[in-house]
Amino acid sequence: MEERNKYTFGLSSSSSSGGFSFGQALAQPAISRTAGTIDDLGTGTTVTSTDTKPWFKQPAQPQLKSHWRDVEWTEEQKTSLMKTVSSYKPSCEEVTQARILLLGPVSSGKSSFISSVQSVFSGRVTNRAMVGSSSTSFTKKLQSFKIRDQKGEDPNGLVLCDVMGLGDGEMTGLTLHDVLSVIKGHVPEGHKFSPDQPVRSETVGYVKRPSLKDKIHCVAFVLNASKVLTYPKGLSTTFQQLREHISDLGVHQVALLTHIDQICKDTAKDVSQVYKSLLIRETMNKAGALLGMSTSYIVPVKNYSSELDLDVNTDVLLLSAVDHILQYADLYFQDSTPQHTGLKLDL
């Protein structure tokens, strides 16, 4: 039996790979009176909805009197965070850069996050990663982005890896086997994913014996705050099963909650109000339940979309997210580095 059969959800699938396609479980339900969804067993069901209005357009909830996380919203803090990220070096001599895999449903904001982080270091808004605007994934292949300084030189110790979104339809989308192949370092740069052509040893460019620098060192799940309550039912099971397999590989996981400006008008006007928003805090709690993850691992971010100029508060929030990710990537390197006891052997 091929290795990929070991890493399946044990559910029915039309994919010839034998792996459970995320696309089948994560198909976006239509917002209507009657919407077809996919239940936990991957079978079609019909549900009736009495609320056709997007939940985030409901009346705004009151702001909290104090911030529930402390952040310094200053130019000095931005400079400090940029220095911290720029000077980051993995605590492992074998590796010069931490490879972070962004993983999430279609339109979650993965590519936009990459472009936004690069914008901060470029000093201007730029779209480094191609961003789509439809319900299907614009990214189809594995792409690695080195974050560079303002001159486009001297990449820092961070590499953000983008793959196609989870949930493109019944015949598309990543299989669990392919996700784990990326994390293990087997998938070559630029590989185009296809559910009926899973990654295997015969794949062109397949890395048979990946070194530590080829592997993924931290996984950042990305969720769209405006869709947290409308994601299909089976997504929670999918995420939690996926997280279990990733944990077995010793890879730490965090999460980014994007599009926070779409659910909170006060935060849309002033990003520094993010940690006073009761609605955003409640949405983070729901995202944590969806992922099976404590909210201490989840950070909210606002990506640059229609803006032409940088905003210091948005930059601080983005850089704080990167710093958060790198802390967990470094835990991976610490776990991967042999511990020396200091004992000497008499020869």
Short mmCIF file of C-alpha atoms in Angstrom, two decimals:
data_model
loop_
_atom_site.label_atom_id
_atom_site.label_comp_id
_atom_site.label_asym_id
_atom_site.label_seq_id
_atom_site.Cartn_x
_atom_site.Cartn_y
_atom_site.Cartn_z
CA MET A 1 0.00 0.00 0.00
CA GLU A 2 1.37 3.38 -0.91
CA GLU A 3 2.18 5.86 1.83
CA ARG A 4 -0.62 8.21 0.87
CA ASN A 5 -3.22 5.64 1.92
CA LYS A 6 -1.94 5.92 5.45
CA TYR A 7 -2.84 9.56 5.62
CA THR A 8 -6.51 9.68 4.75
CA PHE A 9 -9.52 10.68 6.76
CA GLY A 10 -11.08 7.27 6.30
CA LEU A 11 -13.97 8.83 4.39
CA SER A 12 -15.41 8.17 0.95
CA SER A 13 -13.72 9.96 -1.92
CA SER A 14 -13.94 10.16 -5.70
CA SER A 15 -10.23 10.98 -5.91
CA SER A 16 -8.11 8.29 -7.48
CA SER A 17 -5.39 9.02 -4.93
CA GLY A 18 -7.39 7.38 -2.17
CA GLY A 19 -6.95 10.53 -0.10
CA PHE A 20 -9.85 12.61 1.10
CA SER A 21 -10.05 15.79 -0.96
CA PHE A 22 -10.43 18.95 1.06
CA GLY A 23 -12.45 20.33 -1.82
CA GLN A 24 -15.21 17.83 -1.14
CA ALA A 25 -15.50 18.75 2.51
CA LEU A 26 -15.04 22.48 2.18
CA ALA A 27 -17.29 23.45 -0.68
CA GLN A 28 -18.71 26.87 0.07
CA PRO A 29 -22.46 26.78 0.72
CA ALA A 30 -24.63 29.21 -1.15
CA ILE A 31 -26.23 31.92 0.95
CA SER A 32 -29.89 31.25 0.31
CA ARG A 33 -33.04 29.90 1.89
CA THR A 34 -32.01 26.35 1.06
CA ALA A 35 -28.34 25.56 0.73
CA GLY A 36 -26.57 22.29 -0.07
CA THR A 37 -23.73 21.59 2.34
CA ILE A 38 -21.39 18.77 3.19
CA ASP A 39 -21.78 17.12 6.56
CA ASP A 40 -19.07 15.51 8.72
CA LEU A 41 -19.23 12.27 6.74
CA GLY A 42 -18.68 14.02 3.42
CA THR A 43 -22.21 13.24 2.21
CA GLY A 44 -24.55 15.81 0.75
CA THR A 45 -27.29 17.16 2.98
CA THR A 46 -29.85 19.91 2.65
CA VAL A 47 -30.28 22.51 5.33
CA THR A 48 -32.81 25.28 5.62
CA SER A 49 -31.67 28.72 6.67
CA THR A 50 -34.00 31.41 7.92
CA ASP A 51 -31.31 34.09 7.94
CA THR A 52 -30.11 35.18 4.51
CA LYS A 53 -28.15 38.20 5.73
CA PRO A 54 -24.40 37.97 6.33
CA TRP A 55 -23.89 37.72 10.09
CA PHE A 56 -21.25 40.46 10.15
CA LYS A 57 -23.74 43.06 8.93
CA GLN A 58 -25.76 42.78 12.10
CA PRO A 59 -25.70 45.78 14.49
CA ALA A 60 -22.22 46.36 15.89
CA GLN A 61 -21.59 45.22 19.44
CA PRO A 62 -20.33 47.67 22.06
CA GLN A 63 -16.60 48.19 22.49
CA LEU A 64 -14.87 47.00 25.65
CA LYS A 65 -13.56 49.59 28.10
CA SER A 66 -10.02 48.24 27.98
CA HIS A 67 -7.84 46.30 25.55
CA TRP A 68 -7.82 42.53 26.06
CA ARG A 69 -4.30 42.36 24.62
CA ASP A 70 -1.67 45.03 25.14
CA VAL A 71 -0.01 46.45 22.03
CA GLU A 72 2.00 49.63 21.55
CA TRP A 73 0.60 51.38 18.50
CA THR A 74 3.59 53.58 17.73
CA GLU A 75 6.15 54.11 15.00
CA GLU A 76 8.79 53.07 17.52
CA GLN A 77 7.06 49.73 18.07
CA LYS A 78 6.85 49.17 14.33
CA THR A 79 10.58 49.85 14.00
CA SER A 80 11.34 47.52 16.91
CA LEU A 81 9.26 44.70 15.43
CA MET A 82 10.83 45.16 11.98
CA LYS A 83 14.27 44.90 13.56
CA THR A 84 13.24 41.76 15.46
CA VAL A 85 11.89 40.05 12.34
CA SER A 86 14.75 41.23 10.10
CA SER A 87 17.41 39.97 12.49
CA TYR A 88 15.70 36.63 13.11
CA LYS A 89 17.87 33.56 12.61
CA PRO A 90 16.70 30.00 13.26
CA SER A 91 18.29 28.45 16.34
CA CYS A 92 19.73 25.69 14.18
CA GLU A 93 22.95 25.99 12.19
CA GLU A 94 21.64 23.71 9.45
CA VAL A 95 18.87 26.16 8.51
CA THR A 96 19.11 29.83 7.52
CA GLN A 97 15.40 30.55 7.06
CA ALA A 98 12.18 29.42 8.70
CA ARG A 99 9.66 28.04 6.20
CA ILE A 100 6.07 28.86 7.18
CA LEU A 101 3.15 27.16 5.42
CA LEU A 102 -0.06 29.19 5.16
CA LEU A 103 -3.06 26.89 5.01
CA GLY A 104 -6.73 27.83 4.78
CA PRO A 105 -9.97 27.83 2.77
CA VAL A 106 -10.41 29.74 -0.47
CA SER A 107 -10.52 33.55 0.04
CA SER A 108 -9.11 33.31 3.54
CA GLY A 109 -6.42 35.90 2.77
CA LYS A 110 -3.24 33.79 2.55
CA SER A 111 -1.79 35.47 -0.53
CA SER A 112 -2.89 38.89 0.71
CA PHE A 113 -1.06 38.30 3.99
CA ILE A 114 2.15 37.53 2.12
CA SER A 115 1.82 40.68 0.02
CA SER A 116 0.96 42.75 3.10
CA VAL A 117 4.02 41.57 5.05
CA GLN A 118 6.23 42.29 2.05
CA SER A 119 4.60 45.72 1.78
CA VAL A 120 5.68 46.58 5.32
CA PHE A 121 9.32 45.79 4.52
CA SER A 122 9.17 47.42 1.08
CA GLY A 123 7.88 50.68 2.53
CA ARG A 124 4.95 50.77 0.11
CA VAL A 125 1.87 48.71 -0.69
CA THR A 126 2.80 45.98 -3.14
CA ASN A 127 1.15 42.81 -4.44
CA ARG A 128 4.01 40.33 -4.44
CA ALA A 129 1.78 37.26 -4.26
CA MET A 130 -0.94 37.11 -6.92
CA VAL A 131 -4.33 37.55 -5.29
CA GLY A 132 -7.63 36.35 -6.73
CA SER A 133 -11.09 37.79 -6.19
CA SER A 134 -13.36 34.82 -6.93
CA SER A 135 -14.64 31.86 -4.93
CA THR A 136 -11.97 29.61 -6.43
CA SER A 137 -8.33 29.49 -5.44
CA PHE A 138 -6.05 31.73 -7.48
CA THR A 139 -2.97 29.91 -6.22
CA LYS A 140 -2.63 26.43 -7.73
CA LYS A 141 0.97 25.54 -6.94
CA LEU A 142 3.52 25.63 -4.16
CA GLN A 143 5.12 29.07 -4.06
CA SER A 144 7.73 30.22 -1.55
CA PHE A 145 8.22 33.93 -0.89
CA LYS A 146 11.34 35.32 0.76
CA ILE A 147 10.59 38.58 2.55
CA ARG A 148 13.12 41.17 1.39
CA ASP A 149 14.14 44.66 2.51
CA GLN A 150 13.17 47.95 0.90
CA LYS A 151 15.80 47.61 -1.83
CA GLY A 152 14.61 44.12 -2.72
CA GLU A 153 17.82 42.66 -1.33
CA ASP A 154 18.93 40.85 1.81
CA PRO A 155 16.04 38.48 2.56
CA ASN A 156 15.46 37.94 6.26
CA GLY A 157 15.07 34.60 8.01
CA LEU A 158 11.43 34.18 6.97
CA VAL A 159 9.95 32.31 4.00
CA LEU A 160 6.15 32.29 3.57
CA CYS A 161 4.85 29.32 1.57
CA ASP A 162 1.56 29.56 -0.29
CA VAL A 163 -0.50 26.67 -1.67
CA MET A 164 -3.93 26.42 -3.25
CA GLY A 165 -6.86 27.14 -0.97
CA LEU A 166 -8.81 24.37 0.68
CA GLY A 167 -12.18 23.84 -0.91
CA ASP A 168 -12.21 24.47 -4.65
CA GLY A 169 -14.94 22.01 -5.56
CA GLU A 170 -15.54 18.28 -5.80
CA MET A 171 -12.69 17.51 -8.18
CA THR A 172 -10.11 19.99 -6.91
CA GLY A 173 -8.44 20.87 -3.67
CA LEU A 174 -5.58 19.55 -1.60
CA THR A 175 -5.58 16.03 -0.22
CA LEU A 176 -4.25 15.36 3.25
CA HIS A 177 -1.50 13.30 1.63
CA ASP A 178 -0.30 16.31 -0.41
CA VAL A 179 -0.42 18.69 2.56
CA LEU A 180 1.75 16.34 4.61
CA SER A 181 4.09 15.86 1.64
CA VAL A 182 4.64 19.64 1.57
CA ILE A 183 5.34 19.74 5.31
CA LYS A 184 7.78 16.82 5.07
CA GLY A 185 9.69 18.65 2.33
CA HIS A 186 9.00 16.24 -0.54
CA VAL A 187 7.17 18.72 -2.80
CA PRO A 188 9.33 20.71 -5.25
CA GLU A 189 8.94 24.46 -5.64
CA GLY A 190 6.34 25.32 -8.28
CA HIS A 191 4.60 21.94 -8.16
CA LYS A 192 1.02 22.26 -9.43
CA PHE A 193 -1.43 20.29 -7.32
CA SER A 194 -4.10 18.00 -8.73
CA PRO A 195 -6.31 15.61 -6.71
CA ASP A 196 -6.05 12.88 -9.36
CA GLN A 197 -2.26 13.20 -9.48
CA PRO A 198 -1.05 13.03 -5.88
CA VAL A 199 2.55 13.77 -4.98
CA ARG A 200 4.60 10.57 -5.16
CA SER A 201 8.19 9.49 -5.68
CA GLU A 202 7.65 9.59 -9.47
CA THR A 203 6.58 13.26 -9.36
CA VAL A 204 8.95 15.51 -11.31
CA GLY A 205 11.34 17.18 -8.87
CA TYR A 206 10.23 15.00 -5.95
CA VAL A 207 12.62 15.42 -3.02
CA LYS A 208 13.28 11.87 -1.87
CA ARG A 209 15.48 12.72 1.10
CA PRO A 210 14.49 16.22 2.29
CA SER A 211 16.84 17.94 4.70
CA LEU A 212 15.67 20.13 7.57
CA LYS A 213 15.84 23.23 5.36
CA ASP A 214 13.40 21.65 2.87
CA LYS A 215 10.72 21.00 5.47
CA ILE A 216 7.97 23.24 6.85
CA HIS A 217 8.85 24.55 10.30
CA CYS A 218 5.49 26.02 11.33
CA VAL A 219 1.94 25.94 9.93
CA ALA A 220 -0.23 29.04 10.09
CA PHE A 221 -3.91 28.36 9.49
CA VAL A 222 -5.70 31.31 7.93
CA LEU A 223 -9.41 31.99 8.48
CA ASN A 224 -11.60 34.77 7.13
CA ALA A 225 -13.32 36.48 10.10
CA SER A 226 -16.36 37.37 7.99
CA LYS A 227 -16.92 33.70 7.11
CA VAL A 228 -16.20 31.93 10.40
CA LEU A 229 -19.89 31.33 11.10
CA THR A 230 -20.73 30.33 7.54
CA TYR A 231 -17.98 27.78 6.90
CA PRO A 232 -19.46 24.33 6.15
CA LYS A 233 -20.11 21.92 8.98
CA GLY A 234 -17.41 19.42 8.04
CA LEU A 235 -14.62 22.02 8.18
CA SER A 236 -14.11 21.68 11.93
CA THR A 237 -13.58 17.92 11.69
CA THR A 238 -11.27 18.39 8.70
CA PHE A 239 -9.13 20.98 10.48
CA GLN A 240 -8.85 19.01 13.69
CA GLN A 241 -7.91 15.79 11.90
CA LEU A 242 -5.38 17.71 9.85
CA ARG A 243 -3.92 19.33 12.95
CA GLU A 244 -3.51 15.94 14.60
CA HIS A 245 -1.44 14.62 11.68
CA ILE A 246 0.68 17.78 11.60
CA SER A 247 1.30 17.53 15.34
CA ASP A 248 2.51 13.96 14.84
CA LEU A 249 5.25 15.45 12.64
CA GLY A 250 6.33 17.70 15.51
CA VAL A 251 5.30 20.90 13.71
CA HIS A 252 3.76 23.69 15.78
CA GLN A 253 0.62 25.47 14.55
CA VAL A 254 -0.82 28.96 14.94
CA ALA A 255 -3.69 30.78 13.24
CA LEU A 256 -4.36 34.13 11.58
CA LEU A 257 -7.82 35.71 11.62
CA THR A 258 -8.03 37.97 8.57
CA HIS A 259 -10.60 40.48 7.28
CA ILE A 260 -11.27 41.76 10.79
CA ASP A 261 -12.11 45.17 9.31
CA GLN A 262 -15.12 43.57 7.60
CA ILE A 263 -16.79 42.56 10.85
CA CYS A 264 -16.01 45.58 13.03
CA LYS A 265 -16.60 49.14 11.82
CA ASP A 266 -14.52 50.68 14.62
CA THR A 267 -11.53 48.51 13.73
CA ALA A 268 -12.02 49.33 10.05
CA LYS A 269 -11.65 53.01 10.92
CA ASP A 270 -8.83 52.50 13.41
CA VAL A 271 -6.92 49.20 13.57
CA SER A 272 -5.65 50.03 17.06
CA GLN A 273 -9.20 49.33 18.32
CA VAL A 274 -8.93 45.63 17.41
CA TYR A 275 -8.32 44.48 20.98
CA LYS A 276 -11.23 46.51 22.33
CA SER A 277 -13.70 44.86 19.96
CA LEU A 278 -15.99 42.39 21.66
CA LEU A 279 -17.13 41.08 18.28
CA ILE A 280 -13.58 40.28 17.17
CA ARG A 281 -12.85 38.56 20.47
CA GLU A 282 -15.99 36.43 20.13
CA THR A 283 -15.07 35.62 16.52
CA MET A 284 -11.62 34.51 17.66
CA ASN A 285 -13.28 32.21 20.18
CA LYS A 286 -15.40 30.69 17.43
CA ALA A 287 -12.34 30.34 15.19
CA GLY A 288 -10.57 28.57 18.04
CA ALA A 289 -13.49 26.14 18.39
CA LEU A 290 -13.46 25.54 14.64
CA LEU A 291 -9.75 24.73 14.67
CA GLY A 292 -9.69 22.97 18.02
CA MET A 293 -7.10 25.52 19.09
CA SER A 294 -6.69 27.83 22.07
CA THR A 295 -7.12 31.52 21.23
CA SER A 296 -3.63 32.16 22.62
CA TYR A 297 -2.36 30.73 19.31
CA ILE A 298 -4.63 32.98 17.20
CA VAL A 299 -3.81 36.53 16.13
CA PRO A 300 -6.03 38.94 14.17
CA VAL A 301 -4.60 40.76 11.16
CA LYS A 302 -5.73 43.31 8.61
CA ASN A 303 -4.28 42.82 5.16
CA TYR A 304 -3.75 45.63 2.69
CA SER A 305 -6.37 45.45 -0.05
CA SER A 306 -7.61 48.74 -1.52
CA GLU A 307 -5.11 50.98 0.28
CA LEU A 308 -2.33 52.76 -1.57
CA ASP A 309 -0.38 53.88 1.49
CA LEU A 310 0.90 52.08 4.56
CA ASP A 311 -0.67 52.59 7.98
CA VAL A 312 1.49 52.28 11.10
CA ASN A 313 -1.21 50.48 13.13
CA THR A 314 -1.84 47.96 10.37
CA ASP A 315 1.92 47.42 10.12
CA VAL A 316 2.24 46.81 13.86
CA LEU A 317 -0.55 44.23 13.74
CA LEU A 318 1.02 42.43 10.75
CA LEU A 319 4.50 42.45 12.28
CA SER A 320 3.13 41.19 15.60
CA ALA A 321 1.60 38.26 13.71
CA VAL A 322 4.93 37.47 12.03
CA ASP A 323 6.75 37.66 15.36
CA HIS A 324 4.12 35.32 16.83
CA ILE A 325 4.69 32.81 14.02
CA LEU A 326 8.48 32.91 14.32
CA GLN A 327 8.32 32.13 18.04
CA TYR A 328 6.62 28.82 17.27
CA ALA A 329 8.90 28.09 14.33
CA ASP A 330 11.83 28.44 16.69
CA LEU A 331 10.27 25.89 19.04
CA TYR A 332 10.44 23.44 16.15
CA PHE A 333 14.16 24.13 15.69
CA GLN A 334 14.77 23.72 19.40
CA ASP A 335 12.99 20.38 19.32
CA SER A 336 14.96 19.33 16.23
CA THR A 337 18.37 20.24 17.63
CA PRO A 338 20.13 17.48 19.60
CA GLN A 339 20.45 18.41 23.24
CA HIS A 340 23.95 18.12 24.65
CA THR A 341 24.14 16.95 28.24
CA GLY A 342 27.62 18.30 28.83
CA LEU A 343 28.86 14.87 29.98
CA LYS A 344 32.31 13.84 28.81
CA LEU A 345 33.34 10.31 28.09
CA ASP A 346 36.77 9.03 29.13
CA LEU A 347 38.44 7.40 26.14
#
